Amino acid sequence: MWLLLSLCVFCLLGCSEGQDRATLWRGNDHSGRCQYTFTVPSPRETSCSPTVSGGPEMEGLKARLSLLEVLVARLTGGEIGGPGAGSQSQSQAGLQEALTQAMGERILLQGEKERLERDVEGLQRRMVEMRRETERLQSRPCYPQPPLVPPSIPLQDSGLRPAGGAGVLSHLVSRPGRQWDTGSLRGCGELISIGEPVSHRKADSIAGKYGVWMQDPEAVAPYGGKMVWRIDTVGSEVRQLFGYEDMDQLSKGFPSKVLLLPEPVESTGATLYRGSLYYQRRRSRTLLRYDLASESIASRQDLPHAGFHGQFPYSWGGYTDVDLGVDEQGLWAVYSTNKAKGAIVVSQLDPHSLAVKRSWETSIRKTSVANAFVICGRLYTVASYTAPNTTINFMFDTATGQGKEVALPFRNKYRYNSMVDYNPAQRKLFAWDNFHIVSYDVRLGLQ
């Protein structure tokens, strides 16, 4: 109807003034609708009045036109509306999510940075303390060694005690380049008694609840017999070996050497002998010999048929399936096999190749005892790892192939003894009792 009316007006005005004076335009507007537009010259006015062109209506129209131009510019620039508004909203939502995630990661990285800065500050303080301790040791005068005690004097009655509470032989057998026949001094008979535990240090962190500490009974260069070594065994990737110049530095917590083992350690069964660390590789029956001088693996060998990783542990658990130790006769392994049905098997090993030289099967089940050690070729077992007053309850003599029950008092001072090993040079038991590094004097009978 509006179209017909417009055409009528067009015809009337156009006919009165001539067909050539009026024009008609047909096309789509901005919304896509078909629109007819016509123009007719004024029959009387040769020009528009200034009041009309500059009146308030025209000024309002101009303002609206300017506003429309701004809106059109925004629409064509993609700022608002239009067919792409939905996808743009999704893009904005994605950007907002990415921004939120980046801010969260930034907060986490900032926390990690602060933690690392605290660790660095702690290490720097530790380095300053160690530097001061080194300067103090360098400035300390060297005192002459005390005279050796003649073997003819009964050591238990001589009354001699080196500083620090160590046994009489501790400063003699630990001198590099000299080996002592300890059997000729005090005999190598059966175990008669075990002394009270002596505490040397408490571990600093939870990683030290279980562990192993050692001194090489036959030390070689570059480390002497006074060097003390420690491994904290709590964790899934135990590889750090800490070295201390002597017991005094161990008690103060100042390591002079930290070695990173190339393969991880399984539990508390490691030992030291002739300049090498012997240990069981994690989750395997493989034995490794790590040479301290070259800081590399020198030998590896599977312990035939040995249970591992919880098959035949000691009663306290801890994957203590294979326990290595040293006595006057050499290197030993304490373990069990399926063939032995869980009974303890003790084998003497070649210290270079780790091959089994000879084995003995005992009559006591490995899971029924808390720990074991070998002295003068005799295996001894500890009845409990938690009872404060327990016993050494079994002895097996590899010389005769016979075992028997015994009842030698033994104290678990801190009530969780996870490692007991014998040191033939010191003639002591080394133990790790619930974060505490302790030792026991032992007394042996004559051969």
Short mmCIF file of C-alpha atoms in Angstrom, two decimals:
data_model
loop_
_atom_site.label_atom_id
_atom_site.label_comp_id
_atom_site.label_asym_id
_atom_site.label_seq_id
_atom_site.Cartn_x
_atom_site.Cartn_y
_atom_site.Cartn_z
CA MET A 1 0.00 0.00 0.00
CA TRP A 2 2.85 2.36 0.88
CA LEU A 3 4.49 1.47 -2.40
CA LEU A 4 1.34 2.35 -4.41
CA LEU A 5 0.94 5.65 -2.54
CA SER A 6 4.55 6.56 -3.19
CA LEU A 7 4.18 5.76 -6.88
CA CYS A 8 1.07 7.92 -7.09
CA VAL A 9 2.85 10.89 -5.52
CA PHE A 10 5.79 10.25 -7.84
CA CYS A 11 3.52 10.25 -10.87
CA LEU A 12 1.63 13.37 -9.84
CA LEU A 13 4.67 15.43 -9.10
CA GLY A 14 6.61 14.06 -12.01
CA CYS A 15 3.81 14.61 -14.50
CA SER A 16 3.21 18.18 -13.42
CA GLU A 17 6.81 19.16 -13.88
CA GLY A 18 7.92 16.68 -16.51
CA GLN A 19 9.10 13.13 -16.42
CA ASP A 20 12.73 14.15 -16.49
CA ARG A 21 12.53 16.11 -13.31
CA ALA A 22 11.76 13.19 -10.92
CA THR A 23 13.95 10.15 -10.21
CA LEU A 24 13.22 6.70 -8.71
CA TRP A 25 15.80 4.42 -7.00
CA ARG A 26 15.23 0.79 -5.97
CA GLY A 27 17.66 -1.24 -3.80
CA ASN A 28 18.25 -3.09 -0.51
CA ASP A 29 18.83 -1.19 2.72
CA HIS A 30 21.50 -2.16 5.34
CA SER A 31 19.19 -4.84 6.78
CA GLY A 32 18.62 -6.47 3.37
CA ARG A 33 15.07 -5.24 2.83
CA CYS A 34 13.99 -3.93 -0.61
CA GLN A 35 13.51 -0.17 -0.52
CA TYR A 36 12.13 2.32 -3.15
CA THR A 37 13.40 5.90 -2.97
CA PHE A 38 12.36 8.79 -5.23
CA THR A 39 13.29 12.47 -5.35
CA VAL A 40 11.23 15.35 -6.73
CA PRO A 41 12.54 18.92 -7.18
CA SER A 42 10.54 21.64 -5.51
CA PRO A 43 8.23 23.31 -8.03
CA ARG A 44 8.60 26.72 -6.40
CA GLU A 45 11.85 26.90 -4.40
CA THR A 46 15.06 27.26 -6.29
CA SER A 47 17.04 26.63 -3.07
CA CYS A 48 16.35 25.44 0.47
CA SER A 49 15.80 28.09 3.08
CA PRO A 50 18.71 28.57 5.56
CA THR A 51 16.30 28.21 8.41
CA VAL A 52 15.43 24.76 7.17
CA SER A 53 19.01 23.62 6.59
CA GLY A 54 20.22 25.03 9.87
CA GLY A 55 17.15 24.51 11.97
CA PRO A 56 17.01 22.34 15.12
CA GLU A 57 15.43 19.47 13.17
CA MET A 58 18.36 19.39 10.76
CA GLU A 59 20.88 19.65 13.58
CA GLY A 60 19.18 16.73 15.38
CA LEU A 61 19.21 14.76 12.16
CA LYS A 62 22.92 15.42 11.73
CA ALA A 63 23.59 14.30 15.29
CA ARG A 64 21.65 11.11 14.71
CA LEU A 65 23.46 10.56 11.43
CA SER A 66 26.82 10.98 13.16
CA LEU A 67 25.77 8.48 15.82
CA LEU A 68 24.67 6.05 13.12
CA GLU A 69 28.02 6.48 11.36
CA VAL A 70 29.83 5.64 14.60
CA LEU A 71 27.68 2.56 15.11
CA VAL A 72 28.20 1.47 11.52
CA ALA A 73 31.96 1.92 11.95
CA ARG A 74 31.90 -0.24 15.05
CA LEU A 75 29.80 -2.86 13.33
CA THR A 76 32.07 -3.04 10.32
CA GLY A 77 35.12 -3.12 12.66
CA GLY A 78 33.71 -6.17 14.53
CA GLU A 79 33.43 -4.46 17.94
CA ILE A 80 29.77 -5.22 18.60
CA GLY A 81 26.90 -7.20 17.17
CA GLY A 82 26.96 -8.67 13.73
CA PRO A 83 26.96 -12.28 12.60
CA GLY A 84 30.38 -12.97 14.29
CA ALA A 85 29.32 -11.77 17.74
CA GLY A 86 28.76 -15.32 19.05
CA SER A 87 32.16 -16.58 17.96
CA GLN A 88 33.75 -13.42 19.32
CA SER A 89 32.13 -14.05 22.72
CA GLN A 90 33.53 -17.58 22.68
CA SER A 91 36.98 -16.22 21.82
CA GLN A 92 36.75 -13.75 24.66
CA ALA A 93 35.73 -16.53 27.06
CA GLY A 94 38.68 -18.68 25.88
CA LEU A 95 41.08 -15.78 26.36
CA GLN A 96 39.72 -15.15 29.84
CA GLU A 97 40.19 -18.83 30.76
CA ALA A 98 43.76 -18.81 29.43
CA LEU A 99 44.48 -15.64 31.38
CA THR A 100 43.14 -17.20 34.58
CA GLN A 101 45.26 -20.33 34.04
CA ALA A 102 48.37 -18.25 33.35
CA MET A 103 47.82 -16.25 36.54
CA GLY A 104 47.50 -19.49 38.53
CA GLU A 105 50.70 -20.86 37.03
CA ARG A 106 52.43 -17.60 37.80
CA ILE A 107 51.43 -17.90 41.46
CA LEU A 108 52.75 -21.50 41.59
CA LEU A 109 56.03 -20.50 39.93
CA GLN A 110 56.40 -17.62 42.36
CA GLY A 111 55.98 -20.03 45.29
CA GLU A 112 58.53 -22.44 43.80
CA LYS A 113 60.95 -19.57 43.26
CA GLU A 114 60.62 -18.49 46.90
CA ARG A 115 61.21 -22.08 48.07
CA LEU A 116 64.33 -22.42 45.93
CA GLU A 117 65.62 -19.09 47.23
CA ARG A 118 65.20 -20.35 50.80
CA ASP A 119 67.06 -23.56 49.91
CA VAL A 120 69.89 -21.56 48.34
CA GLU A 121 70.15 -19.38 51.44
CA GLY A 122 70.33 -22.51 53.62
CA LEU A 123 73.06 -24.00 51.45
CA GLN A 124 75.01 -20.76 51.55
CA ARG A 125 74.83 -20.70 55.34
CA ARG A 126 75.97 -24.33 55.41
CA MET A 127 78.91 -23.51 53.14
CA VAL A 128 79.94 -20.66 55.42
CA GLU A 129 79.80 -22.98 58.44
CA MET A 130 81.85 -25.64 56.64
CA ARG A 131 84.40 -23.03 55.53
CA ARG A 132 84.80 -21.86 59.11
CA GLU A 133 85.14 -25.43 60.31
CA THR A 134 87.79 -26.11 57.63
CA GLU A 135 89.75 -23.04 58.70
CA ARG A 136 89.53 -24.16 62.31
CA LEU A 137 90.80 -27.65 61.44
CA GLN A 138 93.64 -26.24 59.34
CA SER A 139 94.76 -24.05 62.19
CA ARG A 140 94.65 -26.91 64.73
CA PRO A 141 98.09 -28.31 65.57
CA CYS A 142 98.89 -31.95 64.86
CA TYR A 143 99.65 -34.04 67.92
CA PRO A 144 101.92 -37.07 67.89
CA GLN A 145 100.29 -40.48 67.82
CA PRO A 146 100.17 -42.27 71.19
CA PRO A 147 102.37 -45.35 71.52
CA LEU A 148 100.91 -48.66 70.44
CA VAL A 149 99.60 -50.97 73.12
CA PRO A 150 101.66 -54.17 73.22
CA PRO A 151 99.52 -57.24 72.50
CA SER A 152 100.70 -58.80 75.74
CA ILE A 153 98.72 -56.30 77.80
CA PRO A 154 95.10 -57.39 78.28
CA LEU A 155 93.14 -54.63 76.54
CA GLN A 156 90.11 -54.91 78.71
CA ASP A 157 92.26 -54.22 81.75
CA SER A 158 94.67 -51.62 80.36
CA GLY A 159 92.34 -48.69 81.09
CA LEU A 160 93.36 -46.91 77.89
CA ARG A 161 90.59 -45.08 76.10
CA PRO A 162 91.16 -42.77 73.11
CA ALA A 163 89.36 -39.42 73.07
CA GLY A 164 85.73 -39.47 72.05
CA GLY A 165 84.91 -42.78 73.69
CA ALA A 166 86.19 -44.97 70.85
CA GLY A 167 87.64 -48.40 71.52
CA VAL A 168 91.35 -48.92 72.03
CA LEU A 169 91.85 -50.38 68.55
CA SER A 170 89.88 -47.74 66.67
CA HIS A 171 92.85 -45.43 66.06
CA LEU A 172 95.17 -48.35 65.31
CA VAL A 173 93.29 -50.33 62.69
CA SER A 174 92.05 -47.22 60.88
CA ARG A 175 95.53 -46.00 59.96
CA PRO A 176 95.92 -46.21 56.17
CA GLY A 177 98.42 -48.72 54.86
CA ARG A 178 98.51 -50.84 58.02
CA GLN A 179 96.38 -53.90 58.71
CA TRP A 180 96.13 -55.44 62.14
CA ASP A 181 95.47 -59.02 63.05
CA THR A 182 92.68 -58.29 65.51
CA GLY A 183 92.20 -61.99 66.13
CA SER A 184 95.69 -62.22 67.65
CA LEU A 185 94.87 -59.40 70.07
CA ARG A 186 91.48 -60.44 71.37
CA GLY A 187 90.72 -63.77 69.76
CA CYS A 188 88.09 -64.65 67.20
CA GLY A 189 85.90 -66.99 69.18
CA GLU A 190 82.18 -66.91 69.76
CA LEU A 191 80.39 -63.73 70.75
CA ILE A 192 80.29 -63.47 74.54
CA SER A 193 78.59 -60.13 75.20
CA ILE A 194 77.44 -56.85 73.65
CA GLY A 195 77.88 -53.49 75.38
CA GLU A 196 75.44 -50.64 75.84
CA PRO A 197 74.56 -48.57 72.74
CA VAL A 198 76.53 -45.35 72.30
CA SER A 199 74.80 -42.58 70.33
CA HIS A 200 76.79 -40.54 67.83
CA ARG A 201 74.22 -38.49 65.94
CA LYS A 202 70.52 -38.14 65.21
CA ALA A 203 69.38 -37.79 61.59
CA ASP A 204 68.15 -34.36 60.48
CA SER A 205 65.02 -35.32 58.53
CA ILE A 206 62.46 -38.05 57.91
CA ALA A 207 64.77 -39.48 55.22
CA GLY A 208 67.02 -40.61 58.08
CA LYS A 209 64.49 -42.72 59.98
CA TYR A 210 66.19 -45.75 58.40
CA GLY A 211 69.76 -45.81 57.13
CA VAL A 212 73.18 -47.40 57.10
CA TRP A 213 76.52 -46.04 58.31
CA MET A 214 79.92 -47.62 57.74
CA GLN A 215 83.69 -47.40 58.11
CA ASP A 216 86.01 -49.31 55.81
CA PRO A 217 87.85 -51.97 57.88
CA GLU A 218 90.55 -52.19 55.18
CA ALA A 219 90.58 -48.66 53.77
CA VAL A 220 92.63 -47.71 50.72
CA ALA A 221 93.56 -44.36 49.16
CA PRO A 222 92.25 -41.77 48.74
CA TYR A 223 90.16 -42.32 51.88
CA GLY A 224 91.46 -43.43 55.24
CA GLY A 225 89.97 -45.76 57.80
CA LYS A 226 88.70 -42.86 59.90
CA MET A 227 86.38 -41.79 57.12
CA VAL A 228 82.74 -42.40 58.03
CA TRP A 229 80.10 -42.99 55.36
CA ARG A 230 76.32 -42.67 55.65
CA ILE A 231 73.27 -43.38 53.49
CA ASP A 232 69.74 -42.25 54.42
CA THR A 233 67.55 -44.98 52.95
CA VAL A 234 64.03 -43.54 53.16
CA GLY A 235 62.79 -42.80 49.63
CA SER A 236 62.23 -44.39 46.25
CA GLU A 237 65.45 -43.16 44.63
CA VAL A 238 68.20 -43.44 47.27
CA ARG A 239 71.52 -42.51 45.65
CA GLN A 240 73.39 -40.10 47.96
CA LEU A 241 76.46 -41.30 49.87
CA PHE A 242 77.74 -38.84 52.50
CA GLY A 243 81.34 -38.97 53.70
CA TYR A 244 82.77 -37.49 56.92
CA GLU A 245 86.44 -37.12 57.81
CA ASP A 246 85.95 -38.79 61.19
CA MET A 247 83.42 -39.51 63.91
CA ASP A 248 83.72 -35.98 65.27
CA GLN A 249 82.61 -34.49 61.94
CA LEU A 250 79.79 -37.03 61.73
CA SER A 251 78.50 -35.98 65.13
CA LYS A 252 78.57 -32.33 63.99
CA GLY A 253 76.89 -33.08 60.68
CA PHE A 254 79.64 -31.68 58.41
CA PRO A 255 80.17 -33.98 55.40
CA SER A 256 83.40 -33.49 53.47
CA LYS A 257 82.24 -35.58 50.51
CA VAL A 258 78.90 -36.27 48.85
CA LEU A 259 78.78 -38.89 46.10
CA LEU A 260 75.83 -39.53 43.79
CA LEU A 261 75.60 -43.25 43.11
CA PRO A 262 74.86 -44.15 39.47
CA GLU A 263 72.17 -46.66 40.44
CA PRO A 264 69.70 -46.51 43.38
CA VAL A 265 70.17 -48.39 46.66
CA GLU A 266 67.73 -50.95 48.07
CA SER A 267 67.24 -50.67 51.84
CA THR A 268 69.89 -50.85 54.61
CA GLY A 269 72.07 -53.78 53.50
CA ALA A 270 75.10 -51.87 52.13
CA THR A 271 78.66 -52.28 53.41
CA LEU A 272 82.21 -50.96 52.80
CA TYR A 273 85.30 -53.04 52.12
CA ARG A 274 88.72 -52.34 50.59
CA GLY A 275 87.78 -49.00 49.07
CA SER A 276 84.44 -50.09 47.59
CA LEU A 277 80.81 -49.69 48.53
CA TYR A 278 78.84 -52.93 48.11
CA TYR A 279 75.07 -52.64 47.78
CA GLN A 280 71.93 -54.18 46.29
CA ARG A 281 70.40 -52.39 43.33
CA ARG A 282 66.81 -51.27 43.90
CA ARG A 283 64.07 -53.75 42.92
CA SER A 284 66.52 -56.45 41.85
CA ARG A 285 68.79 -59.20 43.13
CA THR A 286 71.74 -57.47 41.45
CA LEU A 287 74.74 -56.71 43.66
CA LEU A 288 76.96 -53.73 42.78
CA ARG A 289 80.53 -52.83 43.72
CA TYR A 290 81.03 -49.06 43.58
CA ASP A 291 84.68 -48.00 43.58
CA LEU A 292 85.09 -44.89 45.76
CA ALA A 293 88.31 -43.76 44.08
CA SER A 294 87.00 -43.77 40.50
CA GLU A 295 83.40 -43.04 41.56
CA SER A 296 82.05 -45.69 39.20
CA ILE A 297 80.57 -49.19 39.18
CA ALA A 298 83.46 -51.70 39.15
CA SER A 299 81.48 -54.97 39.28
CA ARG A 300 77.93 -56.25 39.14
CA GLN A 301 76.52 -59.71 39.70
CA ASP A 302 73.12 -61.24 40.36
CA LEU A 303 72.89 -63.10 43.67
CA PRO A 304 71.59 -66.49 42.45
CA HIS A 305 67.92 -67.17 43.31
CA ALA A 306 67.89 -64.50 46.05
CA GLY A 307 64.54 -63.06 47.02
CA PHE A 308 64.24 -59.30 46.65
CA HIS A 309 61.94 -56.32 47.20
CA GLY A 310 59.87 -57.82 50.00
CA GLN A 311 60.03 -61.56 49.31
CA PHE A 312 62.20 -62.48 52.32
CA PRO A 313 62.86 -59.37 54.42
CA TYR A 314 63.72 -59.10 58.08
CA SER A 315 60.74 -58.86 60.42
CA TRP A 316 60.67 -55.05 60.30
CA GLY A 317 60.24 -55.05 56.50
CA GLY A 318 61.90 -52.27 54.56
CA TYR A 319 62.83 -54.50 51.57
CA THR A 320 65.71 -55.94 53.62
CA ASP A 321 65.88 -59.11 51.53
CA VAL A 322 69.65 -58.92 50.95
CA ASP A 323 72.00 -57.88 53.75
CA LEU A 324 75.72 -57.48 53.00
CA GLY A 325 78.43 -57.45 55.68
CA VAL A 326 82.13 -57.82 56.35
CA ASP A 327 84.06 -59.70 59.04
CA GLU A 328 87.60 -60.99 59.58
CA GLN A 329 87.14 -63.53 56.78
CA GLY A 330 85.80 -61.21 54.08
CA LEU A 331 82.53 -60.25 52.38
CA TRP A 332 79.20 -61.94 53.18
CA ALA A 333 75.59 -61.90 51.97
CA VAL A 334 72.62 -62.83 54.17
CA TYR A 335 69.39 -63.58 52.25
CA SER A 336 66.91 -66.35 51.41
CA THR A 337 65.58 -68.24 48.38
CA ASN A 338 62.46 -70.12 47.33
CA LYS A 339 64.45 -73.34 47.53
CA ALA A 340 65.36 -72.57 51.15
CA LYS A 341 61.66 -71.77 51.81
CA GLY A 342 62.47 -68.54 53.61
CA ALA A 343 65.27 -69.88 55.80
CA ILE A 344 68.39 -67.72 56.04
CA VAL A 345 71.11 -68.46 53.50
CA VAL A 346 74.56 -67.06 54.21
CA SER A 347 77.09 -66.87 51.36
CA GLN A 348 80.69 -65.77 51.20
CA LEU A 349 81.35 -63.56 48.16
CA ASP A 350 84.39 -62.77 46.09
CA PRO A 351 85.04 -59.06 46.81
CA HIS A 352 86.13 -58.34 43.21
CA SER A 353 83.66 -60.25 41.04
CA LEU A 354 80.84 -60.62 43.61
CA ALA A 355 80.56 -64.29 42.67
CA VAL A 356 79.40 -66.70 45.38
CA LYS A 357 82.33 -68.70 46.77
CA ARG A 358 80.33 -70.90 49.15
CA SER A 359 76.85 -70.97 50.71
CA TRP A 360 75.22 -72.39 53.84
CA GLU A 361 71.52 -72.84 54.54
CA THR A 362 70.44 -72.34 58.16
CA SER A 363 67.37 -73.51 60.06
CA ILE A 364 66.03 -70.09 61.13
CA ARG A 365 63.51 -68.18 59.00
CA LYS A 366 64.64 -64.77 57.85
CA THR A 367 61.28 -63.08 58.42
CA SER A 368 61.31 -64.22 62.06
CA VAL A 369 64.38 -62.17 63.03
CA ALA A 370 64.93 -58.41 63.09
CA ASN A 371 68.50 -58.32 61.79
CA ALA A 372 71.67 -60.37 61.35
CA PHE A 373 75.45 -59.92 61.19
CA VAL A 374 78.56 -62.08 60.77
CA ILE A 375 81.55 -62.15 63.17
CA CYS A 376 84.51 -64.48 62.63
CA GLY A 377 82.54 -66.59 60.16
CA ARG A 378 79.57 -66.99 62.53
CA LEU A 379 76.11 -65.67 61.74
CA TYR A 380 74.15 -64.05 64.61
CA THR A 381 70.50 -62.92 64.53
CA VAL A 382 68.66 -60.27 66.56
CA ALA A 383 65.29 -61.32 67.96
CA SER A 384 63.41 -57.95 67.91
CA TYR A 385 63.88 -54.50 66.42
CA THR A 386 61.48 -52.68 68.79
CA ALA A 387 61.80 -54.34 72.21
CA PRO A 388 64.13 -52.17 74.33
CA ASN A 389 65.62 -55.29 75.90
CA THR A 390 65.89 -58.14 73.41
CA THR A 391 68.46 -60.84 72.64
CA ILE A 392 70.83 -62.26 70.08
CA ASN A 393 68.82 -65.47 69.72
CA PHE A 394 70.63 -67.65 67.16
CA MET A 395 74.17 -68.45 65.99
CA PHE A 396 75.29 -70.42 62.93
CA ASP A 397 78.94 -71.41 62.54
CA THR A 398 80.05 -71.72 58.90
CA ALA A 399 83.17 -73.63 59.99
CA THR A 400 81.09 -76.54 61.32
CA GLY A 401 77.83 -76.00 59.45
CA GLN A 402 75.97 -76.17 62.77
CA GLY A 403 73.53 -73.70 64.35
CA LYS A 404 72.23 -73.26 67.87
CA GLU A 405 70.02 -71.01 69.94
CA VAL A 406 71.72 -68.42 72.16
CA ALA A 407 70.48 -65.69 74.50
CA LEU A 408 72.83 -62.70 74.58
CA PRO A 409 71.24 -59.44 75.85
CA PHE A 410 70.91 -56.70 73.27
CA ARG A 411 69.37 -53.23 73.66
CA ASN A 412 67.27 -51.29 71.16
CA LYS A 413 67.63 -47.94 72.90
CA TYR A 414 65.36 -46.02 70.53
CA ARG A 415 63.02 -48.93 69.75
CA TYR A 416 63.30 -49.22 65.95
CA ASN A 417 66.58 -50.79 64.95
CA SER A 418 66.71 -51.06 61.16
CA MET A 419 70.41 -51.87 60.63
CA VAL A 420 73.01 -53.87 62.58
CA ASP A 421 76.42 -54.54 61.02
CA TYR A 422 79.81 -55.64 62.34
CA ASN A 423 83.06 -53.73 61.81
CA PRO A 424 86.05 -56.07 62.28
CA ALA A 425 88.59 -53.23 62.54
CA GLN A 426 86.71 -51.42 65.30
CA ARG A 427 85.43 -54.64 66.86
CA LYS A 428 82.06 -52.92 67.17
CA LEU A 429 78.50 -53.28 65.96
CA PHE A 430 77.22 -50.31 63.97
CA ALA A 431 73.45 -49.75 64.12
CA TRP A 432 70.74 -47.32 62.98
CA ASP A 433 68.04 -47.10 65.61
CA ASN A 434 65.05 -44.85 64.82
CA PHE A 435 66.95 -41.83 63.37
CA HIS A 436 69.93 -42.47 65.70
CA ILE A 437 73.41 -43.59 64.64
CA VAL A 438 74.70 -45.85 67.43
CA SER A 439 77.46 -48.38 68.08
CA TYR A 440 78.03 -51.28 70.48
CA ASP A 441 81.25 -52.75 71.83
CA VAL A 442 81.47 -56.54 71.52
CA ARG A 443 83.43 -59.10 73.46
CA LEU A 444 84.60 -62.32 71.82
CA GLY A 445 85.96 -65.47 73.31
CA LEU A 446 89.31 -67.03 72.43
CA GLN A 447 89.45 -69.21 69.35
#
